[in-house]
XYZ file of C-alpha atoms in Angstrom:
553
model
C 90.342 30.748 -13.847
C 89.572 34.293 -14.952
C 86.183 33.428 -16.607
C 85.593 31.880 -13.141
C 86.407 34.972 -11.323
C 84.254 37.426 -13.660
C 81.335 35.716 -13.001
C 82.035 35.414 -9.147
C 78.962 38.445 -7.151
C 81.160 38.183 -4.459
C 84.754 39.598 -6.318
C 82.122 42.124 -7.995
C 80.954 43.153 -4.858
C 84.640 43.363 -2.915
C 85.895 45.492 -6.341
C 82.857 47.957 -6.134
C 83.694 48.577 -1.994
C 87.094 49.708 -3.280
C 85.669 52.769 -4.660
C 85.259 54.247 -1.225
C 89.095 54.207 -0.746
C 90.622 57.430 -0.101
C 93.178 56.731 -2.582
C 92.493 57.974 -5.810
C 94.981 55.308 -7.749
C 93.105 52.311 -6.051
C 89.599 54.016 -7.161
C 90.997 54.421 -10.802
C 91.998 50.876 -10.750
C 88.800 49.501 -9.668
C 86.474 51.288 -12.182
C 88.815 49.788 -14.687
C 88.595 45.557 -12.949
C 84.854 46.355 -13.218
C 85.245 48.102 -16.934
C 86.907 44.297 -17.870
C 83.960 42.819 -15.833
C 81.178 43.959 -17.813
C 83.132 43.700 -20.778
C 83.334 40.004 -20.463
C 80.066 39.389 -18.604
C 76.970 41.538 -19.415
C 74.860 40.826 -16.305
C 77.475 41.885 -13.991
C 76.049 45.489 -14.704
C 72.665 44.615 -13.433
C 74.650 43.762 -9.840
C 76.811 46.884 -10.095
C 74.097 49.037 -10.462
C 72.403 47.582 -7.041
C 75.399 48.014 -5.320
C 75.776 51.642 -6.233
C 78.031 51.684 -9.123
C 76.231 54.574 -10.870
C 76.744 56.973 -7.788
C 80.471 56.327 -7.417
C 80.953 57.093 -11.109
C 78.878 60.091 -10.559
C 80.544 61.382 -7.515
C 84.167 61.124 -8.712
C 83.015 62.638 -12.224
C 82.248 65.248 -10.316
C 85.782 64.976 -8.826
C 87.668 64.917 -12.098
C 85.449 67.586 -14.094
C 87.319 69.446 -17.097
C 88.448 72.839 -15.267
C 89.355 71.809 -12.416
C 93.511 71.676 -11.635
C 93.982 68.206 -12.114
C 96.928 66.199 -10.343
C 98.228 63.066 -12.379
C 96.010 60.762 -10.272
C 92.975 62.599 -10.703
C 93.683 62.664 -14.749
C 94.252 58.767 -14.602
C 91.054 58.739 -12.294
C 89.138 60.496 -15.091
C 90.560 58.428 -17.753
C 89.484 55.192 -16.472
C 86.070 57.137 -15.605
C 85.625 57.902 -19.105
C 86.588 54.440 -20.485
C 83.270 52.612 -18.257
C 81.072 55.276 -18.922
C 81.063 54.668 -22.889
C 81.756 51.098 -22.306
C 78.235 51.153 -20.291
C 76.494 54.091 -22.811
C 77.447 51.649 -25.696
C 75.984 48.413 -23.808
C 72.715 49.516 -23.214
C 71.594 49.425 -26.803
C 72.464 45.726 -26.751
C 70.567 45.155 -23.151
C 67.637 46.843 -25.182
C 67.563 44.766 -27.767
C 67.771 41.320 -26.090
C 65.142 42.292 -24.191
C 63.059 43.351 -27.033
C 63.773 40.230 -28.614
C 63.016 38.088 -25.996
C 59.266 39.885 -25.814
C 58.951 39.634 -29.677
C 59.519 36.139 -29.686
C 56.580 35.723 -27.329
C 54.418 38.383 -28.942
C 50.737 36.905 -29.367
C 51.780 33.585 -27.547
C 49.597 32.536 -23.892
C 52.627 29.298 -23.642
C 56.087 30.299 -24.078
C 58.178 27.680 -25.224
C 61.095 26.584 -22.435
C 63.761 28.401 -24.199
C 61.768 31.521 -24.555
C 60.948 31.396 -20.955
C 64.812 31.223 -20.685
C 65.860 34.278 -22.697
C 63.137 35.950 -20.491
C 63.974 35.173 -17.431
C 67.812 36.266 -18.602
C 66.627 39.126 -20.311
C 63.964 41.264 -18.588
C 65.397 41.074 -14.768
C 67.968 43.534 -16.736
C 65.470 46.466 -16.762
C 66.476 48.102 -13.820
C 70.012 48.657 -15.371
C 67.852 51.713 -17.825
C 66.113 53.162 -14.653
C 69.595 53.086 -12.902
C 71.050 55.164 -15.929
C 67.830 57.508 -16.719
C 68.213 58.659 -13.024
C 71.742 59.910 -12.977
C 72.697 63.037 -14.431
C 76.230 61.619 -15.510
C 74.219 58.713 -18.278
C 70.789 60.406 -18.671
C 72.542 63.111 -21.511
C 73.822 60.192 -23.210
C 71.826 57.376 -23.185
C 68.725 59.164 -24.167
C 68.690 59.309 -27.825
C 65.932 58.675 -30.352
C 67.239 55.074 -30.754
C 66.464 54.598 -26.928
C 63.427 56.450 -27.160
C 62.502 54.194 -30.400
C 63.449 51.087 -28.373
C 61.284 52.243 -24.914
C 58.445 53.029 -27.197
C 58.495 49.297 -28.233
C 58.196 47.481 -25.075
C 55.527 49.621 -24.217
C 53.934 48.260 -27.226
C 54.522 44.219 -26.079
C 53.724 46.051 -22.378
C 50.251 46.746 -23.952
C 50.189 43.475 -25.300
C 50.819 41.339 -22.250
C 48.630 44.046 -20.218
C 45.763 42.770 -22.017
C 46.215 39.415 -22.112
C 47.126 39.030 -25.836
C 50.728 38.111 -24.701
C 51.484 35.819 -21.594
C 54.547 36.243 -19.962
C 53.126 35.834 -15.922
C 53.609 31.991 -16.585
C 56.806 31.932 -17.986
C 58.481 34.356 -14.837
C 56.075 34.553 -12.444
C 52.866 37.830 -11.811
C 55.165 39.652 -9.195
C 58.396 39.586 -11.741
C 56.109 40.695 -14.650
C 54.498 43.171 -12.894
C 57.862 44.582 -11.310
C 59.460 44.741 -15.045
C 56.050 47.023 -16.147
C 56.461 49.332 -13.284
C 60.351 49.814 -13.363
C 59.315 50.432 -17.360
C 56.862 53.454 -16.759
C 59.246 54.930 -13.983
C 62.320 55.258 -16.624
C 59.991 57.259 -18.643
C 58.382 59.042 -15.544
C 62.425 59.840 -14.867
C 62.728 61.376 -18.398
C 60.081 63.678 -18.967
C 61.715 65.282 -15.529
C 63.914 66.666 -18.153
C 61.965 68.192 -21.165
C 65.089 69.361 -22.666
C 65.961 65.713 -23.785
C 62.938 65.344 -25.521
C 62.691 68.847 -27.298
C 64.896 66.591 -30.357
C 62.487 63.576 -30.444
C 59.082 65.066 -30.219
C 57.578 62.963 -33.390
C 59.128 59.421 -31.958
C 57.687 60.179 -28.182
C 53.871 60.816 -29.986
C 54.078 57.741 -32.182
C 55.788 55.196 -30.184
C 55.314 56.465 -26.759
C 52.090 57.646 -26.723
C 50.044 55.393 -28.168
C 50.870 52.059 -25.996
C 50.635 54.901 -22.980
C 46.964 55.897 -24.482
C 46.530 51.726 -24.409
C 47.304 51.101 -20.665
C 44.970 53.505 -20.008
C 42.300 50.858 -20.373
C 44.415 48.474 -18.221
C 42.160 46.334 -15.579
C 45.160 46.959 -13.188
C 44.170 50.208 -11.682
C 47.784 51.085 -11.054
C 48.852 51.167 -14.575
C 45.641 52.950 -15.119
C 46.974 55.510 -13.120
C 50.818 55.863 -13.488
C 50.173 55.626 -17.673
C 47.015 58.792 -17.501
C 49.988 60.424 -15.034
C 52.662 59.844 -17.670
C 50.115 61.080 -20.503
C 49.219 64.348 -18.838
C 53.026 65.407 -17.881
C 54.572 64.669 -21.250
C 51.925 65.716 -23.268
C 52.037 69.172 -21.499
C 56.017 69.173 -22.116
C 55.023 68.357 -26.058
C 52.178 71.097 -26.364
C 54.022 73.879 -24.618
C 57.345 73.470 -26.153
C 58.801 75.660 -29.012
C 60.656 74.503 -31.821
C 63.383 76.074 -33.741
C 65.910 74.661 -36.818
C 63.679 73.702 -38.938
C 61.884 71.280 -36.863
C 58.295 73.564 -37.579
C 57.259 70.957 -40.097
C 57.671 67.860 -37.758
C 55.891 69.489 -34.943
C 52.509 70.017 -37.081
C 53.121 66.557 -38.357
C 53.167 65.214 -34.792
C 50.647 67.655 -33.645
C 48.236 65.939 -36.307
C 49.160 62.449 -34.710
C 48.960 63.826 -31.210
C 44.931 65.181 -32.031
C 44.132 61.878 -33.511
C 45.270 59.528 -31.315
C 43.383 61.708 -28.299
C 40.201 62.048 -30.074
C 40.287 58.875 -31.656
C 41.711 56.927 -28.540
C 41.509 58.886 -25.537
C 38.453 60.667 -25.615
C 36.068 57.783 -25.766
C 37.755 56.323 -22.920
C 36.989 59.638 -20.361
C 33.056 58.604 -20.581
C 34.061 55.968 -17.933
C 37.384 56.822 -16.652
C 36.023 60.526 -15.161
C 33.323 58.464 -13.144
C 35.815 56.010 -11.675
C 37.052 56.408 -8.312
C 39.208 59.019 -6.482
C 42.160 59.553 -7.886
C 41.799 58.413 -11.503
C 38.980 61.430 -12.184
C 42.158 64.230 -11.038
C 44.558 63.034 -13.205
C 42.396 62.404 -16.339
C 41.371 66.185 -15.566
C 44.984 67.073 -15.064
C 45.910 65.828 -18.636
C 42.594 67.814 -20.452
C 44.219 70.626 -18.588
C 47.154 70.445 -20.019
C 46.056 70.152 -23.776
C 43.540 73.225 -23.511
C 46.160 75.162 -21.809
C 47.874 76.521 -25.118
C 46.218 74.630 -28.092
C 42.523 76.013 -29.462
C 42.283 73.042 -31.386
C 42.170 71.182 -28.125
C 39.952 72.969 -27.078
C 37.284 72.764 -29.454
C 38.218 68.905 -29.193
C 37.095 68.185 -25.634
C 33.914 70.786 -26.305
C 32.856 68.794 -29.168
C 33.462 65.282 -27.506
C 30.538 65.775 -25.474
C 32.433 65.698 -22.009
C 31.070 69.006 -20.304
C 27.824 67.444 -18.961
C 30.172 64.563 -17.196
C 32.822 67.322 -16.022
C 29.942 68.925 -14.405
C 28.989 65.664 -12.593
C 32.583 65.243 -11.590
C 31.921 68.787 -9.415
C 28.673 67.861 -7.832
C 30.427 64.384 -6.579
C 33.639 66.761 -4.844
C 32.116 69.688 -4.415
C 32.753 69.295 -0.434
C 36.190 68.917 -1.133
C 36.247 72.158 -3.274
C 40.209 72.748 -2.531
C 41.090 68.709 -3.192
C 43.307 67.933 -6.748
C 40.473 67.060 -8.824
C 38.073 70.385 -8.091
C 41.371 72.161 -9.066
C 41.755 70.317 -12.005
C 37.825 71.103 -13.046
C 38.360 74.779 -12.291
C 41.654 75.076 -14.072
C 39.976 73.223 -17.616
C 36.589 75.460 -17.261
C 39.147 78.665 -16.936
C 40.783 76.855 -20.175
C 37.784 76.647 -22.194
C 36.322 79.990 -21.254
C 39.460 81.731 -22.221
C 39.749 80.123 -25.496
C 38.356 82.746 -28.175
C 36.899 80.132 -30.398
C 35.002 78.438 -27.270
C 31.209 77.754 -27.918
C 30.213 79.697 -25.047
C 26.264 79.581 -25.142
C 26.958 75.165 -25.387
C 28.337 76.030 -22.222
C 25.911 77.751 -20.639
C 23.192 75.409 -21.867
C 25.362 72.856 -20.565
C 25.272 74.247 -16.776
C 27.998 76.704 -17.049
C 25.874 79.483 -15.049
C 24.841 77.474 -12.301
C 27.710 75.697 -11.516
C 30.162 78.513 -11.418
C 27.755 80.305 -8.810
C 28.151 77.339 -6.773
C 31.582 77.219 -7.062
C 32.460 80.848 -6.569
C 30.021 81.126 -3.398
C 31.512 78.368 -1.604
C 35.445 79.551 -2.076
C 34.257 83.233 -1.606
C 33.218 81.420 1.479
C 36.029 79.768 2.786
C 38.256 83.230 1.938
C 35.870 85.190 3.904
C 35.765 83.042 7.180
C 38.530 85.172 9.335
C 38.320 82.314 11.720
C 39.297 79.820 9.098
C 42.919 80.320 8.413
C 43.482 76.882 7.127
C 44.562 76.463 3.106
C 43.714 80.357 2.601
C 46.290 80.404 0.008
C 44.904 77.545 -2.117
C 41.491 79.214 -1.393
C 42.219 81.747 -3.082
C 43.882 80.697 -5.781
C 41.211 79.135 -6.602
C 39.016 82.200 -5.700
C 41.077 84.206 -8.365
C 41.005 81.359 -11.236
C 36.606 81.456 -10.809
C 36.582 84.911 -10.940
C 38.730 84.718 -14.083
C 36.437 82.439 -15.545
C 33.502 84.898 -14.196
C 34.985 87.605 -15.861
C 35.625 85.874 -19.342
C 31.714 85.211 -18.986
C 30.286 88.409 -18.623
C 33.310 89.596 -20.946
C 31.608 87.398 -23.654
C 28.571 88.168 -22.919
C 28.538 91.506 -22.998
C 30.511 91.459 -26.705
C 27.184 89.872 -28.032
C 25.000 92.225 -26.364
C 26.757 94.716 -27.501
C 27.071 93.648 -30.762
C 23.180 93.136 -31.191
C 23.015 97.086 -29.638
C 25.031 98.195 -33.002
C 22.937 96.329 -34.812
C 19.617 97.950 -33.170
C 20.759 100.925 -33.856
C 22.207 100.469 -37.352
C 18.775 99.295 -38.443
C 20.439 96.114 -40.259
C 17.909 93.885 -39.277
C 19.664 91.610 -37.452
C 18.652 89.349 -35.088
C 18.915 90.179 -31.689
C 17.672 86.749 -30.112
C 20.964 85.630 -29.471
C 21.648 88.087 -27.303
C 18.580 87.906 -25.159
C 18.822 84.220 -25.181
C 22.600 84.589 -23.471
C 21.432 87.369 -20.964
C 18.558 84.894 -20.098
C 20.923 81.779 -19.811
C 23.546 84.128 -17.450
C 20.880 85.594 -15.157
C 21.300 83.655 -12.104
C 25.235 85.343 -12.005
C 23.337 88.330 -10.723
C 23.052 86.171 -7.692
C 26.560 86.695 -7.066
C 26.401 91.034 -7.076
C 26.015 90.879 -3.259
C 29.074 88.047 -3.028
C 31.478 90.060 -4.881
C 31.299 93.415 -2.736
C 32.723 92.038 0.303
C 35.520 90.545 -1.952
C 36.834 94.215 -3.032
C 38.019 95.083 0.266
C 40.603 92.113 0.116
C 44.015 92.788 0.614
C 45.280 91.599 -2.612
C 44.830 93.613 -5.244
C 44.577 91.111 -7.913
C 41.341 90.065 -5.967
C 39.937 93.837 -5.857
C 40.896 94.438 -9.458
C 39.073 91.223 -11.251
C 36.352 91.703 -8.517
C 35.297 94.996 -9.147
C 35.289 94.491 -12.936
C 33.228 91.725 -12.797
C 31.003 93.725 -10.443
C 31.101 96.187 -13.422
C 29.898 94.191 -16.530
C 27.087 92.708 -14.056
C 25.722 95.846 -13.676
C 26.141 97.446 -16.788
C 24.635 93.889 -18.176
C 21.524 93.143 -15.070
C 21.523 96.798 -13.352
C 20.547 96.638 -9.672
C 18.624 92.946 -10.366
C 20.127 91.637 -6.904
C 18.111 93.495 -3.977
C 20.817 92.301 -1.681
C 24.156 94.237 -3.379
C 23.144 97.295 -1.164
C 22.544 95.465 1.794
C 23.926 97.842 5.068
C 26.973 95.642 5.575
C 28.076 96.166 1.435
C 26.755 100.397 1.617
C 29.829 100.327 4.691
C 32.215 98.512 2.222
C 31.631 101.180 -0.700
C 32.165 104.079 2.235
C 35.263 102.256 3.148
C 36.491 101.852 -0.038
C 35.390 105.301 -1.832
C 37.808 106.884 1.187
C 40.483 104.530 1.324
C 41.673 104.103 -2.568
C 43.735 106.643 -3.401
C 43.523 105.761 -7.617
C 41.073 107.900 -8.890
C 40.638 105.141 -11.730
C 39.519 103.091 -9.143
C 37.401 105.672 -7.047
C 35.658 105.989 -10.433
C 34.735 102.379 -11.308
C 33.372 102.297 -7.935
C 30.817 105.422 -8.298
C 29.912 104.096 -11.955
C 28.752 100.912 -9.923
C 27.064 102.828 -7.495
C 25.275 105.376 -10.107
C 24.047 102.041 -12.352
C 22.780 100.381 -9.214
C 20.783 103.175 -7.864
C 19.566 104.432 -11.225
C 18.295 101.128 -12.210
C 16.232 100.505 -8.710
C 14.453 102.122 -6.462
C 15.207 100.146 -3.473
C 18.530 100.645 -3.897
C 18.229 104.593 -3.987
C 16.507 104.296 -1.070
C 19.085 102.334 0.904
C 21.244 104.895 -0.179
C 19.123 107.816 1.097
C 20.241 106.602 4.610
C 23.421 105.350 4.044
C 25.268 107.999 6.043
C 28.909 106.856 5.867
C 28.366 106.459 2.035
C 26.882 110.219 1.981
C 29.731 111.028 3.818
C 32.319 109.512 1.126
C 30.272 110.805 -1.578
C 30.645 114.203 -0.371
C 34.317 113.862 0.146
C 35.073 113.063 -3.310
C 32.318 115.547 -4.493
C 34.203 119.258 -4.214
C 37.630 117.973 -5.542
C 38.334 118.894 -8.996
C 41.371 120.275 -8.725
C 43.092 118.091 -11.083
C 42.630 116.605 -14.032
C 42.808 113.085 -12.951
C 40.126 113.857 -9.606
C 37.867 115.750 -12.164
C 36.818 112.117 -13.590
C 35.540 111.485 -10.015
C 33.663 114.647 -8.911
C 31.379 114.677 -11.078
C 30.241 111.100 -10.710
C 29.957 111.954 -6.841
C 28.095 114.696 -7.211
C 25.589 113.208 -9.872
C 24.819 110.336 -7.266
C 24.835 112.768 -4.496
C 21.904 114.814 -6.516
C 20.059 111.732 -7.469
C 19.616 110.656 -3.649
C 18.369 114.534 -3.435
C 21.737 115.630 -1.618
């Protein structure tokens, strides 16, 4: 009668409504019927978990929480809490591995036999049960341990299998059940990695049981695997590159760094060729997870550089450029700013690559947007992005002029060396001068982040091209430098500002002559000319006054 009564949904159901009785005895009593439940029947959990289960027990745990004053029925409450939590902790090892065995059995096999289809049909239906547990703060702690992680890793594996056919399972319970037990599969993991603390212990089991069937499904046909498995790859492997490890644990992070670079250029990579020309919104996230393995690690880096993908990045821009502010532009912009940055980047492969062209295109068409006052729509995305090109702008000319520079010294040393290099780069980076006259009506903007990076970049072009753009002294940008010259108060500032205006004039005659009859600019100049009473305005004066005497004033 009692074996009856265990495996009656309906006395499950009526048990599990108990827990919303005020009384805290009755509550108690009920977790315990449903602790002898699942004791004696297994798939009873499955049902509890649909019918809330898992938020009752984490509601009254937060009830009965060591610390709090508890009355007698609260510490009974908390005992009988305690005794279903571990009973349901210890059971899911066992739901794990029945449903791992059921897939092993049909590893390789297109026909099922009828009782394998029956241990499926028992077994994999039981998957929800680990999303239900991954998802709640009370289980999560304690389910997730490096034999679960082991376990997950291994029906990815059979996932991979029956993804590409090699394994047939659709027959046995049906597409829409097959493809319902993949997806609730990659959400517990997407319901981990929300929580990069628990996998700071298992980093080495994650890259070589997790990732590689992840890497797999990457190839799926089903463009929703595609997707949610690239998504899953770019979150956790930007957990795994940017975490630190203590105790000890140095020597199993190089060992899994190792695996990590050689299953992405030995597996990934070669996949990007196609994936990066696919449709909207495969392209973003395949970005997204290159982003996230240049963001910290040169040896990335140099990876995606040598794997020939630059050309095809490129091609990715010119196909969104007119959505300049969508996910995947971001995602371009954010990996360029990556690979500039990077000290051992191959910057002149770059620029033979298309570097130089496509950043002016980029940077005119946000500088753009952020100077439209009428457009007030996205202006803080706009210039986010605004900020991250001029970053990579600056780490350009920054490179640029190291190596010019450098040949310079080597002029002057008389060493012999050859200088070709350096005129080849200047060459390669001369259509940034196009951007001299773009970048002076960025320095009036109100942040000062925006000014600063501006104003150096600004700098280096003009110490690297001189006056080359005949439009950086148009009337509209002499006003700005007036405006400017009187309204910054840092004479650190004030001085980068004349030491643009002295190379620009100095270095072409239209631009002296602009200046000849720029009154508001004469007017500036002659403001900042007489003070030298301190140190600090001394640096300025004399800069004034030397452009002040070169326009004959």
């Amino acid at each position: 009668h009692l074996q009856r009564l265990i495996q009656e949904k309906d006395f499950v159901s009526t048990v599990i409504r108990l827990l919303d009785s005020p009384s805290t005895y009755i509550r108690a009593k009920a977790f315990l019927v449903l602790l002898y439940i699942l004791i004696y029947n297994r798939e009873m959990l499955l049902l509890s978990c649909q019918a809330r289960l898992v938020m009752y027990i984490e509601r009254d745990s937060r009830k009965t929480t060591p610390g709090k004053e508890q009355q007698s029925g609260n510490e009974y409450l908390s005992k009988c809490l305690d005794l279903l939590i571990r009973h349901i902790v210890q059971e899911l090892p066992r739901i794990l591995g029945d449903i791992l065995n059921a897939l092993a059995n049909v590893s390789g096999r297109k026909h099922p036999s009828t009782v394998q289809v029956k241990q499926l049909k028992m077994c994999l239906p039981l998957m929800p049960i680990v999303l239900h547990l991954v998802t709640s703060q009370v289980f999560r702690p304690q389910v997730v341990t490096e034999e679960f992680l082991f376990s997950y890793g291994t029906i990815l594996s059979h996932i991979k299998s029956i993804d590409s056919g090699e394994t047939n399972i659709d027959g046995a319970i049906g597409l829409t059940a097959s493809e319902e037990f993949i997806k609730i599969t990659l959400s517990a993991f997407e319901a981990i990695i929300q929580y990069p603390i628990l996998l700071k212990d298992y980093r080495c089991t994650v890259v070589d049981y997790i990732l590689p069937p992840l890497v797999s499904l990457v190839q799926s046909q089903n463009v929703e695997w595609r997707l949610f498995s690239l998504r899953l790859l770019s979150e956790t492997t930007s957990l795994l590159v940017n975490q630190e490890f203590g105790d000890g644990k140095e020597k199993a992070s190089v060992d899994s760094d190792s695996n990590l670079l050689a299953l992405i250029r030995d597996v990934l990579l070669p996949q990007y060729e196609h994936i990066l020309v696919e449709p909207d919104p495969v392209p973003a996230y395949a970005l997204k997870l290159l982003v996230a393995l240049t963001e910290h690690n040169p040896t990335f880096t140099r990876l995606v550089e040598e794997s020939k993908l630059i050309p095809l990045i490129f091609e990715v821009t010119l196909e969104h450029q007119e959505s300049i502010l969508g996910n995947t532009m971001q995602s371009v912009i954010a990996l360029l700013n990556n690979l500039v940055a990077c000290k051992d980047s191959n910057m002149k492969l770059l620029y033979e690559q298309g570097l130089v062209s496509h950043i002016c295109n980029l940077l005119t068409e946000t500088a753009t947007l952020c100077l439209d006052v009428d457009s007030k729509n996205n202006n803080e995305m706009a210039a986010a992005l605004l900020f991250s090109l001029l970053d990579i702008l600056h780490s350009m000319l920054t490179y640029t002029s190291g190596i010019v520079r450098l040949a310079l010294q080597a002029q002057k040393s008389g060493s012999g060396e050859d200088t070709q290099a350096a005129e080849d780069l200047l060459l390669l980076g001369k259509p940034l001068t196009d951007l001299m006259s773009l970048l002076v009506p960025l320095l009036p903007n109100e942040d000062p982040e925006i000014f600063d990076i501006s104003s150096k970049c600004l700098s280096i072009l003009v110490q690297l091209y001189g006056g080359e753009n005949p439009d950086s002294l148009s009337p509209e940008n002499v006003e700005i430098f007036a405006h400017l010259l009187t309204s910054k108060e840092d004479p650190k500032e004030q001085k980068l500002l004349l030491r643009i205006l002295r190379r620009m004039i100095t270095s072409n005659e239209k631009h002296l002559e602009s200046l000849k009859n720029a009154g508001s600019l004469l007017q500036a100049l002659e403001q900042l000319a007489p003070r030298s009473s301190s140190f600090a305005d001394s640096m300025v004066a004399p800069l004034a006054l030397e452009i002040l005497q070169a326009v004959g004033h």
